[in-house]
XYZ file of C-alpha atoms in Angstrom:
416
model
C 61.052 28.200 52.243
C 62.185 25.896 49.221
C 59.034 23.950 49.961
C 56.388 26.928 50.017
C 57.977 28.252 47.016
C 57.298 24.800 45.360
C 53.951 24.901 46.575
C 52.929 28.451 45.197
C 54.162 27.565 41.588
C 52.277 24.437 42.029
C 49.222 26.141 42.870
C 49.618 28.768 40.179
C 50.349 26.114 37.603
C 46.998 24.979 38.201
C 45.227 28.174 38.226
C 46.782 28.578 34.494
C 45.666 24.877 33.567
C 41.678 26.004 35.033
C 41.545 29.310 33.614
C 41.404 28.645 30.077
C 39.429 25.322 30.442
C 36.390 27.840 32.135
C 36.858 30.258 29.247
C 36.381 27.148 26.556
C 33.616 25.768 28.568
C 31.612 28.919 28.413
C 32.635 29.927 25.011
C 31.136 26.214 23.738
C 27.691 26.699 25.877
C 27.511 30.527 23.942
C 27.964 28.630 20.540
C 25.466 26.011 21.883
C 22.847 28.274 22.566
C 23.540 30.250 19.717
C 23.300 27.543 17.326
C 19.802 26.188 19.512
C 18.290 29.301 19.471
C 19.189 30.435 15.769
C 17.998 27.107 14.961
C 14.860 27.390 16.798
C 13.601 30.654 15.186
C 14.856 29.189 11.554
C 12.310 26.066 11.747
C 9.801 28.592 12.906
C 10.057 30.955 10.379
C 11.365 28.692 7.556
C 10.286 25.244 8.301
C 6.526 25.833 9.303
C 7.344 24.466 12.909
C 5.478 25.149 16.037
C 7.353 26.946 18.871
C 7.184 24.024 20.862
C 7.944 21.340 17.839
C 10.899 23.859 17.018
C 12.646 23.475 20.524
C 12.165 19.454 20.357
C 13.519 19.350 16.734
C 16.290 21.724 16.609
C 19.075 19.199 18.741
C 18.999 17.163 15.336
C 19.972 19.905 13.041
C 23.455 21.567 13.048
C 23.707 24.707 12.057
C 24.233 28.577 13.425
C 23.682 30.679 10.035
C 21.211 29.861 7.090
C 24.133 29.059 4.794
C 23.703 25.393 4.926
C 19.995 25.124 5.078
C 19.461 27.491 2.558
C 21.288 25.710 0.156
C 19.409 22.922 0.577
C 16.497 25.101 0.322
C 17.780 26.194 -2.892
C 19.016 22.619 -4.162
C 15.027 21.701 -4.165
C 13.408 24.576 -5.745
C 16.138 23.918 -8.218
C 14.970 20.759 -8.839
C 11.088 21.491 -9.063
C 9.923 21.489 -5.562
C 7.250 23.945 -4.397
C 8.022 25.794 -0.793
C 4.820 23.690 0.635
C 6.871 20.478 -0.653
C 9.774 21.244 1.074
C 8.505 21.846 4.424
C 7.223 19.032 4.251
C 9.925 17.064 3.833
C 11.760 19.063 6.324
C 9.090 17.972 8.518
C 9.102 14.724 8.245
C 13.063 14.264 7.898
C 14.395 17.249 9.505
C 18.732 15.563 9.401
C 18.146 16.437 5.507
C 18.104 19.813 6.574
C 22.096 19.940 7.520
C 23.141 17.761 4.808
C 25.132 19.265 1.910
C 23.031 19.031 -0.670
C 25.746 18.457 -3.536
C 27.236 15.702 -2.004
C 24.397 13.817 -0.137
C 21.085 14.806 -2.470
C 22.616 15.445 -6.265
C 24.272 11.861 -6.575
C 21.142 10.192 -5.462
C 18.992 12.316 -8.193
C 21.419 11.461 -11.228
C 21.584 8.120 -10.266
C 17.569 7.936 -10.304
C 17.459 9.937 -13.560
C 19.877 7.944 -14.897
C 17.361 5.081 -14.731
C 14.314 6.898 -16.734
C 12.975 9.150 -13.589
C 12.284 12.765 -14.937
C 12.198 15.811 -12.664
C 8.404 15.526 -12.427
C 9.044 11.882 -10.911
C 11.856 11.957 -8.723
C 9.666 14.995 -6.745
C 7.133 12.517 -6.503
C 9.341 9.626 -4.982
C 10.778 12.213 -2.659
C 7.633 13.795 -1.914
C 5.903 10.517 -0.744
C 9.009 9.002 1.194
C 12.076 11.244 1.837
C 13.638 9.003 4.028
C 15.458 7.195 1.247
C 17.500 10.307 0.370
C 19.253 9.127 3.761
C 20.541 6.229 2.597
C 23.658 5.616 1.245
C 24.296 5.164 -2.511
C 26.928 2.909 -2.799
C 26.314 0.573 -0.107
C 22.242 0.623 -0.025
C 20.734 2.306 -3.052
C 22.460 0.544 -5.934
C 22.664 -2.401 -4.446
C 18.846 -2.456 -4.416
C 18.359 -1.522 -7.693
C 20.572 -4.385 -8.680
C 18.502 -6.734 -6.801
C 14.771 -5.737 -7.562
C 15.519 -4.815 -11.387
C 16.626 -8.627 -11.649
C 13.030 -9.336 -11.096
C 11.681 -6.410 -13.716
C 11.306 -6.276 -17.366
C 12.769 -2.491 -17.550
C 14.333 0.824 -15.646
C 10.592 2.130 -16.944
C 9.106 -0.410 -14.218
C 11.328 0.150 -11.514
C 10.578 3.833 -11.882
C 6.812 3.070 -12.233
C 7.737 1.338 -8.717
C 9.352 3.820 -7.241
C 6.846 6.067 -7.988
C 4.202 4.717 -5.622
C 6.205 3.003 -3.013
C 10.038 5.161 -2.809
C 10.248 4.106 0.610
C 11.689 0.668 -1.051
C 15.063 2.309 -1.162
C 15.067 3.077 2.081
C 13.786 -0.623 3.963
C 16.462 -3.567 4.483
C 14.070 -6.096 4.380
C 13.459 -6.427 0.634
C 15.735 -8.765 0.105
C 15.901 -10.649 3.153
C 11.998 -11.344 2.385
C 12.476 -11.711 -1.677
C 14.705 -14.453 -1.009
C 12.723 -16.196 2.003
C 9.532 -16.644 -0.918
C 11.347 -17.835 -3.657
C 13.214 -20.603 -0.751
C 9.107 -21.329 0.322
C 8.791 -21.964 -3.499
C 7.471 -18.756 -4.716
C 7.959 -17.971 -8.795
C 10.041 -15.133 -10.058
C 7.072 -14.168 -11.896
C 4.579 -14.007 -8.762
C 7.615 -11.979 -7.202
C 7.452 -9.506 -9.965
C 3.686 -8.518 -9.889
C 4.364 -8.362 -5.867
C 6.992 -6.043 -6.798
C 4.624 -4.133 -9.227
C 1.109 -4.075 -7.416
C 1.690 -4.824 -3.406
C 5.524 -3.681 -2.785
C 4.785 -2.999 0.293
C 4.565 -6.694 1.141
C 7.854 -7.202 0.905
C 8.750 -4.848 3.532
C 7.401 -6.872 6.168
C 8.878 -7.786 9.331
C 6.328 -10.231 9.946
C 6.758 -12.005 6.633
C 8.168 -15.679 7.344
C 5.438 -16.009 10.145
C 2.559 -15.074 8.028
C 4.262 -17.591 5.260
C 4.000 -20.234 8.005
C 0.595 -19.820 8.852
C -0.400 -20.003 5.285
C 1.629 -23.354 4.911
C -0.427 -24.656 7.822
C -3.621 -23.871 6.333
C -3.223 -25.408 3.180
C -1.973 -22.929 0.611
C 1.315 -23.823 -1.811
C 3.585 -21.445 -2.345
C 3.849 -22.243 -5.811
C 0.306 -21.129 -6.646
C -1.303 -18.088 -7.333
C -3.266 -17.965 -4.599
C -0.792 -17.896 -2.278
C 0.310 -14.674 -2.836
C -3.226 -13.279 -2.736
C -3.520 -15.022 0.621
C -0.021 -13.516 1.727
C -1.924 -9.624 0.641
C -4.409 -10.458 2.709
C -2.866 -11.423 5.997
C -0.131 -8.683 5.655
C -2.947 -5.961 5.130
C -5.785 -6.631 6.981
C -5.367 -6.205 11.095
C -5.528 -9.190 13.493
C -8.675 -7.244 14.887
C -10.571 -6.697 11.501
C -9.484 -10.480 10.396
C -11.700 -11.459 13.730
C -14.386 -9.086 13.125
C -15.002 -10.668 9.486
C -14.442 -13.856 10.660
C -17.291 -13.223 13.136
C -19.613 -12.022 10.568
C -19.158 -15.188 8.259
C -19.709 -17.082 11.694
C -23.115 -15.288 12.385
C -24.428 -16.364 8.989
C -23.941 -20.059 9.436
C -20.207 -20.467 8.752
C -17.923 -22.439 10.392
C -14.137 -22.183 11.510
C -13.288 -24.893 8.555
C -16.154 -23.420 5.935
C -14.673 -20.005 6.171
C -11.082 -21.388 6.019
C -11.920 -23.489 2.571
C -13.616 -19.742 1.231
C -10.170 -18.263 2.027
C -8.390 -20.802 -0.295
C -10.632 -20.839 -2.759
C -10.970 -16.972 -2.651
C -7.895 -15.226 -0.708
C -9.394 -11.805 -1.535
C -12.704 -12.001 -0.312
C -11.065 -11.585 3.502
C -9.932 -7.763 1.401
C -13.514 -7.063 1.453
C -14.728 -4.449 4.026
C -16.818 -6.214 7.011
C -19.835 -4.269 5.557
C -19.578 -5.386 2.223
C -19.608 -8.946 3.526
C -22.227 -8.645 6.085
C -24.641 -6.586 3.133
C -24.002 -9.503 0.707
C -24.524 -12.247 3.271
C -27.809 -9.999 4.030
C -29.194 -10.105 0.902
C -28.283 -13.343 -0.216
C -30.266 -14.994 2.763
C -32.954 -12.754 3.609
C -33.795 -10.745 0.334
C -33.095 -13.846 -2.368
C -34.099 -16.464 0.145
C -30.697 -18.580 -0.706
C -28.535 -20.141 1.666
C -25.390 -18.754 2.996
C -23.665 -21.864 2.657
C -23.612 -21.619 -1.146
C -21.111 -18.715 -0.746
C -18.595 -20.824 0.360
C -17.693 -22.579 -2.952
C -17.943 -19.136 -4.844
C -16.392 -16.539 -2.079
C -15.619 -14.216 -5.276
C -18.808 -12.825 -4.960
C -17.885 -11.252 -2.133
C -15.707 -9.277 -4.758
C -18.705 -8.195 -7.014
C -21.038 -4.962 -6.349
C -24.066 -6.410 -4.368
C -26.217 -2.970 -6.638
C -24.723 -3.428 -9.948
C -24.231 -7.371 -10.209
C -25.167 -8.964 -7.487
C -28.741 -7.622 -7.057
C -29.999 -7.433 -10.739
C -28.823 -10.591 -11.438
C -30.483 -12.079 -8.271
C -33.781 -10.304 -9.901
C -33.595 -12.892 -12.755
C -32.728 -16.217 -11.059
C -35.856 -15.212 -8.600
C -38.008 -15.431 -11.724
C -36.456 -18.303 -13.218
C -36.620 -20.274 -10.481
C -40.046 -19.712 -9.337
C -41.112 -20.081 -13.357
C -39.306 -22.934 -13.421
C -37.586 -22.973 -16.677
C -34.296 -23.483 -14.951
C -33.190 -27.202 -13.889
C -33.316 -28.382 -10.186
C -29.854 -28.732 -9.748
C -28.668 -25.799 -11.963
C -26.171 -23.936 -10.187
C -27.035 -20.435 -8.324
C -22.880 -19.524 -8.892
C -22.607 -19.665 -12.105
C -24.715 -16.653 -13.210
C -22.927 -14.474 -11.481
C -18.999 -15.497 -12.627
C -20.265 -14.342 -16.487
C -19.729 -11.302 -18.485
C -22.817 -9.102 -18.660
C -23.396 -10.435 -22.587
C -22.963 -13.873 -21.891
C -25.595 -13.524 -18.695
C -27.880 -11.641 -20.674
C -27.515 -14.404 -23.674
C -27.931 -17.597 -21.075
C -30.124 -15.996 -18.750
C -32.607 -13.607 -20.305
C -32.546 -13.970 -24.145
C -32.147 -17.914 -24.385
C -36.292 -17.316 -22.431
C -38.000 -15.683 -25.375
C -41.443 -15.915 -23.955
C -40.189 -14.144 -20.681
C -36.797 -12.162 -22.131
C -38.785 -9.046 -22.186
C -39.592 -9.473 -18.652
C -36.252 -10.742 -16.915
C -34.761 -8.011 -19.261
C -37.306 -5.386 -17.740
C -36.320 -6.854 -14.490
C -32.606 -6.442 -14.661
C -32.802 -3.055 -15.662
C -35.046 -2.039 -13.127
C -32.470 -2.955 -10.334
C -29.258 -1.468 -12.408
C -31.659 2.049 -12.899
C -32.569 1.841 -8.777
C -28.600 2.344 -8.946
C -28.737 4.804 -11.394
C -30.891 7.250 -9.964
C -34.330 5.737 -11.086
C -33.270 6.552 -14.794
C -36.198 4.585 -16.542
C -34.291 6.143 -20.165
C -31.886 3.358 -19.573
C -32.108 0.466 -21.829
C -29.445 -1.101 -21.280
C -27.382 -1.282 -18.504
C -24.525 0.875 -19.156
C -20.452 0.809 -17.815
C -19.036 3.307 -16.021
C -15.356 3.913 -15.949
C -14.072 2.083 -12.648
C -11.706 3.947 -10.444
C -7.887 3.804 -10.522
C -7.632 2.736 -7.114
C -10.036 -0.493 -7.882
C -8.697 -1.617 -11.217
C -5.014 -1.043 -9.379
C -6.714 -4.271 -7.066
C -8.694 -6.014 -10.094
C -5.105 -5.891 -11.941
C -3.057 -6.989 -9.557
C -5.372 -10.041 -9.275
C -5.706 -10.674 -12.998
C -1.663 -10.436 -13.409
C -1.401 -12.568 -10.273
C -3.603 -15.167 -11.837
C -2.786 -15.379 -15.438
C -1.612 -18.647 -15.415
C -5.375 -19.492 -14.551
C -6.942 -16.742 -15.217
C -10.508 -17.862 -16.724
C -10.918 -18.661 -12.832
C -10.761 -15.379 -11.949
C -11.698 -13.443 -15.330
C -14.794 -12.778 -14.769
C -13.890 -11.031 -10.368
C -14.374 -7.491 -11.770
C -14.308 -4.787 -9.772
C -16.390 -1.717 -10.109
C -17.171 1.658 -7.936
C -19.157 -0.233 -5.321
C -17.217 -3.141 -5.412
C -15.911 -2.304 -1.799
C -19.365 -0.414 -0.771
């Protein structure tokens, strides 16, 4: 009997332990689905989610009422953002969503104001690359500042840089990879036009192999060049590096010709395969030269073949076959000049022809503008921000040499 009775309060024991342990366990899968399906219909309705992006999102938010997402909601209208804007970020970092805005998002926008950003900038930074509102402060977004403002002249430039490339405060590799180029023998000052013009760079996992290669083929670290090399190799594809390669090899160029171009030039492998195959084109078969005098002056690949290339190919023609140029007087040269000092050397210095060479350079700058025979002279146009972004981050890059490159301007069918 005394063992029975020790049995049934044993047994009962347990059925008091279970009960309550069921009743949690479905009370938690209530809240579960709750919270799933209340955040389901919110990134529909709110977000501008599909249905079925909705139920693969919503296990990385946490929330069962709009109080929390609506105050971040409210936190960025607040602070300039359009409803379009902030979708869009939701979209693309949907944790920002459950954050509390006053303690994760406000610190990280008085820290960048305090550094020169207005209201109109720091919606641009966050616009363009949310994911560094993730990061932390203290221990990530200070401590960058600190490091890449040792490299600038101002707060005004590490805003500027923030501006087009904000996912800098979010990467770990800047610098890791700052620090491997100035070890390789990179300047400070090469660093800072990096920093300025091709940020992006320096986010590279690749970087110390790419800084390898370029060791192997020739290039020092300390020059200018290098950098422009390191652009190149870090922007261009493995695939479209072997399709231009291929193209300089189908006009006559071999493995070690196109390799000395590439020193001499870095940024003539940033040149679209078409542009290089259309100035190899009408180099060869139009002004009856030889390929092989592109490799000593690869900038040209740099130059508009209708605006620079072509007119001034018009005139050598003539002077060649007139013969008032020497033998040996270099094809190159010609085209590394301003347009005054061609027109001075190359059409005006002729006085019995200049009216002719003059009549033919215009002729081939007015087939580019339209066939307008009103013309006189050939006339500028304003050149794109997205080109003389390039042509400046070469001209920095190269100021300690920089009649070599003065004269590699860019215009709009520079890349054509």
């Amino acid at each position: 009997m005394l063992r029975f009775q020790a049995h049934r309060t044993l047994v009962c024991s347990k059925a008091y332990i279970r009960c309550p342990l069921v009743q949690l366990k479905f009370e938690f899968c209530s809240i579960t689905s709750h919270q799933h399906s209340f955040a389901v219909s919110y990134l529909i309705n709110n977000c501008g989610y599909s249905q079925e992006n909705a139920l693969k999102a919503s296990p990385k938010v946490r929330f069962r009422d709009p109080q929390r997402p609506d105050s971040v909601f409210s936190f960025f209208r607040n602070h300039g953002f359009s409803d379009s804007q902030i979708r869009n970020i939701f979209q693309r970092e949907l944790q920002l969503l459950s954050c509390h805005p006053h303690k994760v998002l406000l610190p990280k926008f008085q820290f960048l104001r305090s550094k020169g950003a207005s209201s109109h900038d720091i919606v641009r930074m966050v616009t363009t690359h949310p994911s560094f509102l993730k990061r932390s402060l203290e221990n990530h977004i200070i401590p960058t500042y600190d490091f890449v403002r040792g490299f600038l002249q101002s707060d005004k430039e590490f805003t500027d840089l923030l501006i087009q490339n904000s996912y800098f405060l979010y990467d770990n590799r800047v610098a890791s990879n700052v620090k491997l180029l100035l070890d390789f023998g990179v300047s400070r000052s090469h660093i800072d036009i990096l920093l300025k013009r091709r940020a992006h760079v320096l986010c590279s996992s690749e970087l110390l192999e790419t800084v390898q290669e370029l060791r192997q083929m020739g290039f020092d670290a300390s020059a200018s060049t290098f950098c422009i090399a390191l652009v190149a190799k870090r922007t261009v594809t493995k695939t479209r590096w072997e399709e231009k390669i291929g193209i300089f090899k189908k006009w006559g160029w071999s493995q070690e010709q196109i390799l000395i171009a590439f020193r001499r030039q870095p940024y003539c492998m940033l040149s679209s395969p078409h542009k290089i195959n259309a100035v190899m084109s009408f180099w060869v078969e139009q002004a009856g030269f030889n390929s092989l005098d592109l490799v000593k002056a690869p900038g040209i690949f740099l130059l508009s073949l209708q605006k620079r290339i072509a007119p001034r190919v018009s005139v050598l023609k003539f002077l060649t076959s007139k013969g008032p140029l020497q033998k040996d007087a270099s094809l190159i040269t010609p085209f590394g000049l301003t347009e005054k000092l061609f027109l001075e050397k190359y059409v005006e210095r002729f006085e019995e022809d200049s009216s002719h060479l003059l009549k033919l350079y215009n002729d081939e700058m007015n087939l580019e503008n339209g066939g307008d025979n009103t013309c006189t002279q050939p006339s500028s146009k304003i050149v794109p921000y997205a080109i003389l972004h390039r042509w400046r981050f070469l001209q920095e890059l190269c100021s300690c040499d920089f009649r070599r490159f003065s004269t590699l301007r860019y215009n709009e069918a520079s890349r054509s």
